[in-house]
Amino acid sequence: MPKSKRAKIVHTSKVEKKGKELTLRLYANIQECVAKYAYLYVFSVENMRNTYLKDVRTQLSDSRLFFGKTKVMAVALGLTPSTEPAPNTSLLTSHLVGNVGLLFTPQPPTSILPYFSDYRPLDYARAGTTSTRSFTLPAGTLFSRGGDIPAEEDVPLAHSIEPTLRKLGVPTRLVKGRVEMENEYQVCTEGEVLGSGQTTLLKMFGVATAEFGVNMRAYWTAESGEVVTVEEGGGGGMEIDEDEEVEA
């Protein structure tokens, strides 16, 4: 009787480790880019959103962007002057703390810094983030924007949504087909950490409070080897999977 394929033993020594492969690729790509591009920027991301990051990568099509393990990026840039792929790249390693990435580009700071300073699109907040504003639903008939815009510019909230609001803790009722509240309801206050129910309500009423932003920490110029600090501090925003490499 033939042996079952299910019983076949595969030795771990023969299994290729994806993590090591990604690490080596990240290291090699960074060192290759150091020799190729005129400028290298270290940046952190606030309220990470793939949609907006794709927009950045599209608009900076002449550049390359990397996320990855900070230790690997630091080693690739050189931990000491003797291990640098180019003069002074090791000076950037002190900025590789927290959720950071590298941007290699031919574009100078006079172009890159204003671009990222102006690119701050708003999106809906996620649970666990801090609210940047207060939001209260007014008493009376509820409208689709929850009082954020004048009633004459808005439309009454669809009655089919009323059960969902009650499940989320909002004291609503249906009166002649309209969603009503006897008293105002505080959804969130500025500075508090948002829960999943609060972020759901904010999204239902079209209230976007999370600002996506790329904050430049420092940059290196290939021609002079100069390193300039733009922003001090640790990384904020969404946690990035350090085992993943993202390129543009």
mmCIF file of C-alpha atoms in Angstrom:
data_model
loop_
_atom_site.group_PDB
_atom_site.id
_atom_site.type_symbol
_atom_site.label_atom_id
_atom_site.label_comp_id
_atom_site.label_asym_id
_atom_site.label_seq_id
_atom_site.Cartn_x
_atom_site.Cartn_y
_atom_site.Cartn_z
ATOM 1 C CA MET A 1 0.000 0.000 0.000
ATOM 2 C CA PRO A 2 1.484 3.383 -0.999
ATOM 3 C CA LYS A 3 2.524 5.798 1.711
ATOM 4 C CA SER A 4 0.123 8.633 2.476
ATOM 5 C CA LYS A 5 1.329 12.026 1.298
ATOM 6 C CA ARG A 6 -0.158 13.501 4.419
ATOM 7 C CA ALA A 7 2.407 11.682 6.514
ATOM 8 C CA LYS A 8 5.338 13.187 4.628
ATOM 9 C CA ILE A 9 7.865 14.915 6.889
ATOM 10 C CA VAL A 10 9.374 18.212 5.784
ATOM 11 C CA HIS A 11 12.501 19.220 7.681
ATOM 12 C CA THR A 12 12.513 22.842 8.830
ATOM 13 C CA SER A 13 16.055 23.231 7.527
ATOM 14 C CA LYS A 14 14.625 22.942 4.009
ATOM 15 C CA VAL A 15 11.932 25.589 4.515
ATOM 16 C CA GLU A 16 12.851 29.011 3.204
ATOM 17 C CA LYS A 17 12.351 31.696 5.803
ATOM 18 C CA LYS A 18 10.413 34.601 4.331
ATOM 19 C CA GLY A 19 11.374 36.987 7.129
ATOM 20 C CA LYS A 20 15.088 36.636 6.466
ATOM 21 C CA GLU A 21 14.539 37.101 2.748
ATOM 22 C CA LEU A 22 12.616 40.332 3.329
ATOM 23 C CA THR A 23 15.291 41.593 5.701
ATOM 24 C CA LEU A 24 18.074 40.986 3.193
ATOM 25 C CA ARG A 25 16.048 42.578 0.405
ATOM 26 C CA LEU A 26 15.281 45.665 2.504
ATOM 27 C CA TYR A 27 18.960 46.046 3.434
ATOM 28 C CA ALA A 28 20.118 45.694 -0.179
ATOM 29 C CA ASN A 29 17.483 48.045 -1.591
ATOM 30 C CA ILE A 30 18.279 50.788 0.911
ATOM 31 C CA GLN A 31 21.998 50.642 0.185
ATOM 32 C CA GLU A 32 21.282 50.682 -3.547
ATOM 33 C CA CYS A 33 19.075 53.777 -3.166
ATOM 34 C CA VAL A 34 21.694 55.630 -1.114
ATOM 35 C CA ALA A 35 23.978 55.507 -4.141
ATOM 36 C CA LYS A 36 21.199 56.424 -6.578
ATOM 37 C CA TYR A 37 19.179 59.291 -5.082
ATOM 38 C CA ALA A 38 20.140 62.861 -4.235
ATOM 39 C CA TYR A 39 18.092 63.087 -1.038
ATOM 40 C CA LEU A 40 17.035 60.762 1.760
ATOM 41 C CA TYR A 41 14.302 61.696 4.247
ATOM 42 C CA VAL A 42 13.324 60.008 7.512
ATOM 43 C CA PHE A 43 9.620 60.450 8.277
ATOM 44 C CA SER A 44 6.867 59.308 10.633
ATOM 45 C CA VAL A 45 3.171 58.828 9.806
ATOM 46 C CA GLU A 46 0.117 60.011 11.710
ATOM 47 C CA ASN A 47 -3.160 58.092 11.331
ATOM 48 C CA MET A 48 -1.830 55.668 8.743
ATOM 49 C CA ARG A 49 -4.178 55.105 5.802
ATOM 50 C CA ASN A 50 -3.171 53.008 2.801
ATOM 51 C CA THR A 51 -5.388 55.055 0.471
ATOM 52 C CA TYR A 52 -3.542 58.287 1.157
ATOM 53 C CA LEU A 53 -0.155 56.597 1.172
ATOM 54 C CA LYS A 54 -0.916 55.278 -2.318
ATOM 55 C CA ASP A 55 -1.688 58.841 -3.393
ATOM 56 C CA VAL A 56 1.702 59.941 -2.069
ATOM 57 C CA ARG A 57 3.464 57.133 -3.900
ATOM 58 C CA THR A 58 1.626 58.034 -7.122
ATOM 59 C CA GLN A 59 2.499 61.720 -6.893
ATOM 60 C CA LEU A 60 6.128 60.948 -6.012
ATOM 61 C CA SER A 61 6.578 58.451 -8.822
ATOM 62 C CA ASP A 62 10.237 59.403 -9.209
ATOM 63 C CA SER A 63 10.958 58.332 -5.624
ATOM 64 C CA ARG A 64 11.117 55.199 -3.466
ATOM 65 C CA LEU A 65 9.534 54.786 -0.069
ATOM 66 C CA PHE A 66 10.326 52.102 2.504
ATOM 67 C CA PHE A 67 8.741 50.868 5.732
ATOM 68 C CA GLY A 68 10.505 48.098 7.587
ATOM 69 C CA LYS A 69 12.322 47.065 10.734
ATOM 70 C CA THR A 70 14.080 50.091 12.155
ATOM 71 C CA LYS A 71 17.090 47.983 13.137
ATOM 72 C CA VAL A 72 17.533 46.769 9.569
ATOM 73 C CA MET A 73 17.167 50.277 8.170
ATOM 74 C CA ALA A 74 19.711 51.548 10.700
ATOM 75 C CA VAL A 75 22.246 48.852 9.798
ATOM 76 C CA ALA A 76 21.730 49.593 6.090
ATOM 77 C CA LEU A 77 22.492 53.284 6.707
ATOM 78 C CA GLY A 78 25.461 52.439 8.923
ATOM 79 C CA LEU A 79 25.658 52.373 12.692
ATOM 80 C CA THR A 80 29.086 54.002 12.657
ATOM 81 C CA PRO A 81 31.048 56.095 10.140
ATOM 82 C CA SER A 82 33.078 53.010 9.229
ATOM 83 C CA THR A 83 29.953 51.101 8.101
ATOM 84 C CA GLU A 84 28.225 53.940 6.227
ATOM 85 C CA PRO A 85 27.315 53.339 2.567
ATOM 86 C CA ALA A 86 27.865 57.098 2.055
ATOM 87 C CA PRO A 87 29.265 59.927 4.214
ATOM 88 C CA ASN A 88 27.116 60.805 7.251
ATOM 89 C CA THR A 89 24.185 58.461 6.571
ATOM 90 C CA SER A 90 24.791 56.996 10.037
ATOM 91 C CA LEU A 91 23.698 60.338 11.506
ATOM 92 C CA LEU A 92 20.137 59.512 10.421
ATOM 93 C CA THR A 93 19.944 56.389 12.595
ATOM 94 C CA SER A 94 19.157 58.398 15.740
ATOM 95 C CA HIS A 95 15.870 59.389 14.060
ATOM 96 C CA LEU A 96 14.857 55.780 13.342
ATOM 97 C CA VAL A 97 12.670 55.436 16.426
ATOM 98 C CA GLY A 98 9.012 54.409 16.468
ATOM 99 C CA ASN A 99 6.875 54.113 13.339
ATOM 100 C CA VAL A 100 9.167 55.577 10.713
ATOM 101 C CA GLY A 101 10.027 55.155 7.066
ATOM 102 C CA LEU A 102 12.590 56.256 4.500
ATOM 103 C CA LEU A 103 11.956 58.311 1.385
ATOM 104 C CA PHE A 104 14.580 58.385 -1.357
ATOM 105 C CA THR A 105 13.951 61.072 -3.946
ATOM 106 C CA PRO A 106 15.646 63.455 -6.387
ATOM 107 C CA GLN A 107 13.454 66.273 -5.054
ATOM 108 C CA PRO A 108 15.033 68.855 -2.688
ATOM 109 C CA PRO A 109 13.652 69.960 0.699
ATOM 110 C CA THR A 110 12.214 73.130 -0.870
ATOM 111 C CA SER A 111 9.811 70.825 -2.739
ATOM 112 C CA ILE A 112 9.291 67.891 -0.337
ATOM 113 C CA LEU A 113 8.781 69.747 2.955
ATOM 114 C CA PRO A 114 5.989 72.068 1.708
ATOM 115 C CA TYR A 115 4.305 69.156 -0.082
ATOM 116 C CA PHE A 116 3.943 67.080 3.077
ATOM 117 C CA SER A 117 3.124 70.119 5.183
ATOM 118 C CA ASP A 118 0.106 70.813 2.950
ATOM 119 C CA TYR A 119 -0.999 67.212 2.416
ATOM 120 C CA ARG A 120 -3.183 66.566 5.504
ATOM 121 C CA PRO A 121 -6.430 64.860 4.361
ATOM 122 C CA LEU A 122 -9.112 64.018 6.922
ATOM 123 C CA ASP A 123 -10.524 60.538 7.425
ATOM 124 C CA TYR A 124 -12.762 58.767 9.915
ATOM 125 C CA ALA A 125 -11.188 58.041 13.283
ATOM 126 C CA ARG A 126 -10.481 54.495 14.432
ATOM 127 C CA ALA A 127 -11.066 52.979 17.844
ATOM 128 C CA GLY A 128 -8.220 53.635 20.253
ATOM 129 C CA THR A 129 -7.283 57.024 18.792
ATOM 130 C CA THR A 130 -7.737 60.357 20.562
ATOM 131 C CA SER A 131 -10.649 62.550 19.515
ATOM 132 C CA THR A 132 -9.591 65.877 18.049
ATOM 133 C CA ARG A 133 -13.004 67.484 18.598
ATOM 134 C CA SER A 134 -16.248 67.211 20.529
ATOM 135 C CA PHE A 135 -19.436 66.082 18.801
ATOM 136 C CA THR A 136 -22.981 66.243 20.172
ATOM 137 C CA LEU A 137 -26.228 65.142 18.545
ATOM 138 C CA PRO A 138 -28.884 67.833 19.118
ATOM 139 C CA ALA A 139 -32.360 67.188 20.513
ATOM 140 C CA GLY A 140 -35.252 67.004 18.081
ATOM 141 C CA THR A 141 -35.262 65.552 14.588
ATOM 142 C CA LEU A 142 -31.951 63.962 13.662
ATOM 143 C CA PHE A 143 -30.397 64.918 10.348
ATOM 144 C CA SER A 144 -27.809 63.017 8.309
ATOM 145 C CA ARG A 145 -24.931 65.229 9.488
ATOM 146 C CA GLY A 146 -26.070 65.326 13.102
ATOM 147 C CA GLY A 147 -26.278 69.119 13.307
ATOM 148 C CA ASP A 148 -22.832 69.749 11.833
ATOM 149 C CA ILE A 149 -24.406 71.777 9.030
ATOM 150 C CA PRO A 150 -27.598 73.897 8.989
ATOM 151 C CA ALA A 151 -30.842 71.871 8.850
ATOM 152 C CA GLU A 152 -31.930 73.618 5.626
ATOM 153 C CA GLU A 153 -28.809 72.249 3.921
ATOM 154 C CA ASP A 154 -29.282 68.736 5.297
ATOM 155 C CA VAL A 155 -31.826 65.911 5.043
ATOM 156 C CA PRO A 156 -33.543 63.989 7.857
ATOM 157 C CA LEU A 157 -31.842 60.769 8.907
ATOM 158 C CA ALA A 158 -33.318 57.643 7.287
ATOM 159 C CA HIS A 159 -35.711 55.864 9.634
ATOM 160 C CA SER A 160 -34.065 52.511 8.850
ATOM 161 C CA ILE A 161 -30.975 53.635 10.786
ATOM 162 C CA GLU A 162 -32.884 54.204 14.039
ATOM 163 C CA PRO A 163 -32.508 50.608 15.385
ATOM 164 C CA THR A 164 -28.755 50.795 14.845
ATOM 165 C CA LEU A 165 -28.565 54.047 16.775
ATOM 166 C CA ARG A 166 -30.408 52.506 19.713
ATOM 167 C CA LYS A 167 -28.019 49.544 19.706
ATOM 168 C CA LEU A 168 -25.153 52.036 19.947
ATOM 169 C CA GLY A 169 -26.725 53.617 23.003
ATOM 170 C CA VAL A 170 -28.329 56.689 21.415
ATOM 171 C CA PRO A 171 -31.797 57.309 22.995
ATOM 172 C CA THR A 172 -33.783 57.709 19.774
ATOM 173 C CA ARG A 173 -37.378 56.996 18.820
ATOM 174 C CA LEU A 174 -39.470 57.103 15.660
ATOM 175 C CA VAL A 175 -42.108 59.832 15.436
ATOM 176 C CA LYS A 176 -44.187 59.846 12.246
ATOM 177 C CA GLY A 177 -41.340 58.213 10.330
ATOM 178 C CA ARG A 178 -38.643 60.566 11.612
ATOM 179 C CA VAL A 179 -35.807 59.799 14.011
ATOM 180 C CA GLU A 180 -36.201 61.953 17.108
ATOM 181 C CA MET A 181 -34.413 62.575 20.431
ATOM 182 C CA GLU A 182 -35.832 64.291 23.496
ATOM 183 C CA ASN A 183 -32.427 65.430 24.723
ATOM 184 C CA GLU A 184 -29.057 66.031 23.120
ATOM 185 C CA TYR A 185 -26.537 63.192 23.141
ATOM 186 C CA GLN A 186 -22.786 63.622 23.617
ATOM 187 C CA VAL A 187 -20.986 61.280 21.213
ATOM 188 C CA CYS A 188 -17.449 62.279 22.208
ATOM 189 C CA THR A 189 -15.397 65.045 23.747
ATOM 190 C CA GLU A 190 -12.100 66.452 22.548
ATOM 191 C CA GLY A 191 -9.094 64.634 23.989
ATOM 192 C CA GLU A 192 -10.796 61.375 24.982
ATOM 193 C CA VAL A 193 -9.797 57.971 23.611
ATOM 194 C CA LEU A 194 -12.504 56.788 21.225
ATOM 195 C CA GLY A 195 -14.267 53.440 21.494
ATOM 196 C CA SER A 196 -15.636 51.423 18.587
ATOM 197 C CA GLY A 197 -19.204 52.610 19.193
ATOM 198 C CA GLN A 198 -18.131 56.242 19.102
ATOM 199 C CA THR A 199 -16.150 55.849 15.891
ATOM 200 C CA THR A 200 -19.131 54.085 14.298
ATOM 201 C CA LEU A 201 -21.407 57.006 15.209
ATOM 202 C CA LEU A 202 -18.910 59.566 13.933
ATOM 203 C CA LYS A 203 -18.732 57.756 10.612
ATOM 204 C CA MET A 204 -22.531 57.424 10.397
ATOM 205 C CA PHE A 205 -22.864 61.214 10.675
ATOM 206 C CA GLY A 206 -19.959 61.965 8.330
ATOM 207 C CA VAL A 207 -17.681 63.405 10.993
ATOM 208 C CA ALA A 208 -14.042 62.920 9.947
ATOM 209 C CA THR A 209 -11.590 63.745 12.727
ATOM 210 C CA ALA A 210 -8.429 61.773 11.897
ATOM 211 C CA GLU A 211 -5.819 63.772 9.993
ATOM 212 C CA PHE A 212 -3.401 61.736 7.896
ATOM 213 C CA GLY A 213 0.023 63.282 7.899
ATOM 214 C CA VAL A 214 3.633 62.544 7.021
ATOM 215 C CA ASN A 215 6.020 64.339 9.359
ATOM 216 C CA MET A 216 9.590 64.781 8.214
ATOM 217 C CA ARG A 217 12.153 64.197 10.964
ATOM 218 C CA ALA A 218 15.440 64.676 9.123
ATOM 219 C CA TYR A 219 17.009 64.553 5.680
ATOM 220 C CA TRP A 220 20.376 63.797 4.130
ATOM 221 C CA THR A 221 21.873 65.394 1.018
ATOM 222 C CA ALA A 222 24.096 63.141 -1.074
ATOM 223 C CA GLU A 223 26.201 65.897 -2.641
ATOM 224 C CA SER A 224 27.328 67.497 0.631
ATOM 225 C CA GLY A 225 26.683 64.670 3.091
ATOM 226 C CA GLU A 226 24.819 67.154 5.294
ATOM 227 C CA VAL A 227 22.122 65.890 7.679
ATOM 228 C CA VAL A 228 19.444 68.372 8.782
ATOM 229 C CA THR A 229 16.998 67.717 11.617
ATOM 230 C CA VAL A 230 13.447 68.825 10.811
ATOM 231 C CA GLU A 231 11.449 67.416 13.729
ATOM 232 C CA GLU A 232 12.449 65.857 17.030
ATOM 233 C CA GLY A 233 10.447 63.197 18.844
ATOM 234 C CA GLY A 234 9.107 59.676 18.729
ATOM 235 C CA GLY A 235 6.744 58.169 16.228
ATOM 236 C CA GLY A 236 2.990 58.486 16.581
ATOM 237 C CA GLY A 237 0.036 57.158 14.668
ATOM 238 C CA MET A 238 -0.783 53.648 13.659
ATOM 239 C CA GLU A 239 1.506 50.735 14.371
ATOM 240 C CA ILE A 240 3.247 49.400 11.258
ATOM 241 C CA ASP A 241 4.093 45.747 10.786
ATOM 242 C CA GLU A 242 7.868 45.698 11.035
ATOM 243 C CA ASP A 243 8.103 42.468 9.044
ATOM 244 C CA GLU A 244 6.641 44.163 6.001
ATOM 245 C CA GLU A 245 8.517 46.190 3.430
ATOM 246 C CA VAL A 246 6.538 48.754 1.456
ATOM 247 C CA GLU A 247 8.066 50.387 -1.556
ATOM 248 C CA ALA A 248 7.186 53.095 -4.009
#
